[in-house]
Amino acid sequence: MIRIAAVVSLLLAVMPALAEDDTLSSGVVIDSGRLGVMMEQSRALIPQIEAPPVPTQPETAEQRRAWIYDNLVSAVLEYNALSQRACRNGIVDREFCKGPFQPAWLTRPRDYSYARLRAMTDEASGRLMPFWAALCDKAPKPSDGGYVCPME
């Protein structure tokens, strides 16, 4: 009898916490979903707002290295968003769903040497290229027999 009373007391104590958790859960679901929609809309709006890039060739070695680094960062950040979406929607096999790619160099910008940029590019290629190839393999083939993912 004492055990039953203890279980009932425990359940009564937990019930408000469960109700509170459900309330918090629904709010977080809505708010996190709203953020996802905002970023999808942002992705669609940026091309409409931004001015066409002015083609410039980096003039100095430092500018070239910065350009290479910026390209790597952009590719990795885009990969993280796309792979998360592809994994969430079951578009790619689970082997590609390893979570975000966060190499140490991603958050420490500095003037890297060409040798280090080569190593960073190779590291990123090892993660991004198989994902890209998997998407290209799953995409519908063009009726004209062309390539799904032409490169160069």
Coordinates of C-alpha atoms in Angstrom, one line a residue:
M1 CA 0.0 0.0 0.0
I2 CA 2.8 2.4 0.9
R3 CA 4.4 1.6 -2.6
I4 CA 1.2 2.4 -4.4
A5 CA 0.9 5.7 -2.5
A6 CA 4.5 6.5 -3.3
V7 CA 4.0 5.8 -7.1
V8 CA 0.8 7.8 -7.1
S9 CA 2.6 10.7 -5.3
L10 CA 5.4 10.5 -7.8
L11 CA 3.0 10.5 -10.8
L12 CA 1.2 13.5 -9.4
A13 CA 4.4 15.3 -8.9
V14 CA 5.6 14.6 -12.4
M15 CA 2.3 15.4 -14.2
P16 CA 2.7 19.2 -14.1
A17 CA 6.2 18.8 -15.4
L18 CA 5.0 16.7 -18.3
A19 CA 2.3 19.2 -19.1
E20 CA 4.9 22.0 -18.9
D21 CA 7.3 20.0 -21.1
D22 CA 4.5 19.5 -23.8
T23 CA 3.8 23.3 -23.7
L24 CA 7.5 24.1 -24.1
S25 CA 7.9 21.4 -26.8
S26 CA 5.1 22.8 -29.0
G27 CA 6.5 26.3 -28.7
V28 CA 10.0 25.2 -29.6
V29 CA 8.7 23.2 -32.5
I30 CA 6.9 26.2 -33.9
D31 CA 9.8 28.6 -33.3
S32 CA 12.5 26.3 -34.7
G33 CA 10.4 25.6 -37.8
R34 CA 9.9 29.3 -38.2
L35 CA 13.6 29.8 -38.3
G36 CA 14.0 27.2 -41.0
V37 CA 11.4 28.9 -43.1
M38 CA 13.1 32.3 -42.6
M39 CA 16.4 30.9 -43.8
E40 CA 14.7 29.2 -46.9
Q41 CA 13.1 32.6 -47.7
S42 CA 16.5 34.3 -47.2
R43 CA 18.1 31.9 -49.6
A44 CA 15.5 32.8 -52.2
L45 CA 15.7 36.5 -51.6
I46 CA 19.5 37.0 -51.7
P47 CA 19.7 36.6 -55.5
Q48 CA 16.9 39.1 -55.9
I49 CA 18.6 41.7 -53.7
E50 CA 22.3 41.4 -54.3
A51 CA 24.1 43.2 -57.1
P52 CA 25.8 41.0 -59.6
P53 CA 29.4 40.3 -58.5
V54 CA 32.0 42.4 -60.1
P55 CA 34.5 40.0 -61.6
T56 CA 37.9 40.8 -60.1
Q57 CA 41.0 38.9 -60.1
P58 CA 42.8 38.9 -56.8
E59 CA 45.9 40.9 -57.3
T60 CA 48.2 39.8 -54.5
A61 CA 49.0 36.4 -53.2
E62 CA 47.3 37.3 -49.9
Q63 CA 44.1 38.2 -51.8
R64 CA 44.3 35.0 -53.8
R65 CA 44.7 32.9 -50.6
A66 CA 41.8 34.8 -49.0
W67 CA 39.6 34.1 -52.0
I68 CA 40.4 30.4 -51.9
Y69 CA 39.7 30.3 -48.2
D70 CA 36.4 32.1 -48.6
N71 CA 35.4 29.7 -51.3
L72 CA 36.1 26.7 -49.0
V73 CA 34.1 28.2 -46.2
S74 CA 31.2 29.0 -48.4
A75 CA 31.2 25.4 -49.9
V76 CA 31.4 23.8 -46.4
L77 CA 28.6 26.0 -45.0
E78 CA 26.4 25.2 -48.0
Y79 CA 27.2 21.5 -47.8
N80 CA 26.2 21.5 -44.1
A81 CA 22.8 23.0 -44.9
L82 CA 22.2 20.8 -48.0
S83 CA 23.3 17.6 -46.4
Q84 CA 21.2 18.2 -43.3
R85 CA 18.2 18.7 -45.6
A86 CA 19.0 15.7 -47.8
C87 CA 19.5 13.5 -44.7
R88 CA 16.3 14.7 -43.0
N89 CA 14.3 14.0 -46.1
G90 CA 15.9 10.6 -46.8
I91 CA 17.4 11.7 -50.1
V92 CA 20.8 10.2 -49.5
D93 CA 21.9 7.0 -47.8
R94 CA 22.7 7.2 -44.1
E95 CA 26.4 6.9 -44.8
F96 CA 26.3 10.5 -45.8
C97 CA 24.5 11.6 -42.7
K98 CA 27.5 12.2 -40.4
G99 CA 26.3 15.6 -39.1
P100 CA 27.8 18.9 -39.9
F101 CA 31.3 19.1 -41.3
Q102 CA 33.3 21.3 -39.0
P103 CA 37.0 21.2 -39.7
A104 CA 39.1 23.2 -37.3
W105 CA 40.0 25.7 -40.0
L106 CA 36.4 26.6 -40.6
T107 CA 36.2 29.1 -37.7
R108 CA 39.8 30.3 -37.6
P109 CA 40.3 32.5 -40.7
R110 CA 43.9 33.7 -41.2
D111 CA 46.3 33.9 -44.1
Y112 CA 47.0 30.3 -44.9
S113 CA 49.8 29.1 -47.1
Y114 CA 49.0 27.5 -50.5
A115 CA 50.1 24.2 -49.1
R116 CA 47.7 24.4 -46.2
L117 CA 44.9 25.6 -48.5
R118 CA 45.6 22.5 -50.7
A119 CA 45.3 20.3 -47.6
M120 CA 42.1 22.1 -46.6
T121 CA 40.6 21.7 -50.1
D122 CA 41.5 18.0 -50.1
E123 CA 39.9 17.5 -46.7
A124 CA 36.7 19.3 -47.8
S125 CA 36.7 17.4 -51.1
G126 CA 36.7 14.1 -49.2
R127 CA 33.5 15.0 -47.5
L128 CA 31.7 17.1 -50.1
M129 CA 32.4 15.3 -53.4
P130 CA 30.8 11.9 -52.4
F131 CA 27.7 13.7 -51.2
W132 CA 27.5 15.6 -54.5
A133 CA 28.0 12.4 -56.5
A134 CA 25.3 10.6 -54.5
L135 CA 22.8 13.4 -55.3
C136 CA 23.8 13.4 -59.0
D137 CA 23.2 9.7 -59.1
K138 CA 19.7 10.0 -57.6
A139 CA 18.6 13.0 -59.7
P140 CA 16.3 12.4 -62.6
K141 CA 18.2 12.0 -65.9
P142 CA 17.7 14.7 -68.5
S143 CA 15.6 13.5 -71.5
D144 CA 18.2 14.8 -73.9
G145 CA 20.8 12.4 -72.6
G146 CA 22.9 15.3 -71.1
Y147 CA 24.6 15.2 -67.8
V148 CA 22.8 15.7 -64.5
C149 CA 25.7 17.4 -62.9
P150 CA 28.1 18.7 -65.5
M151 CA 31.4 19.8 -64.1
E152 CA 33.9 21.7 -66.1

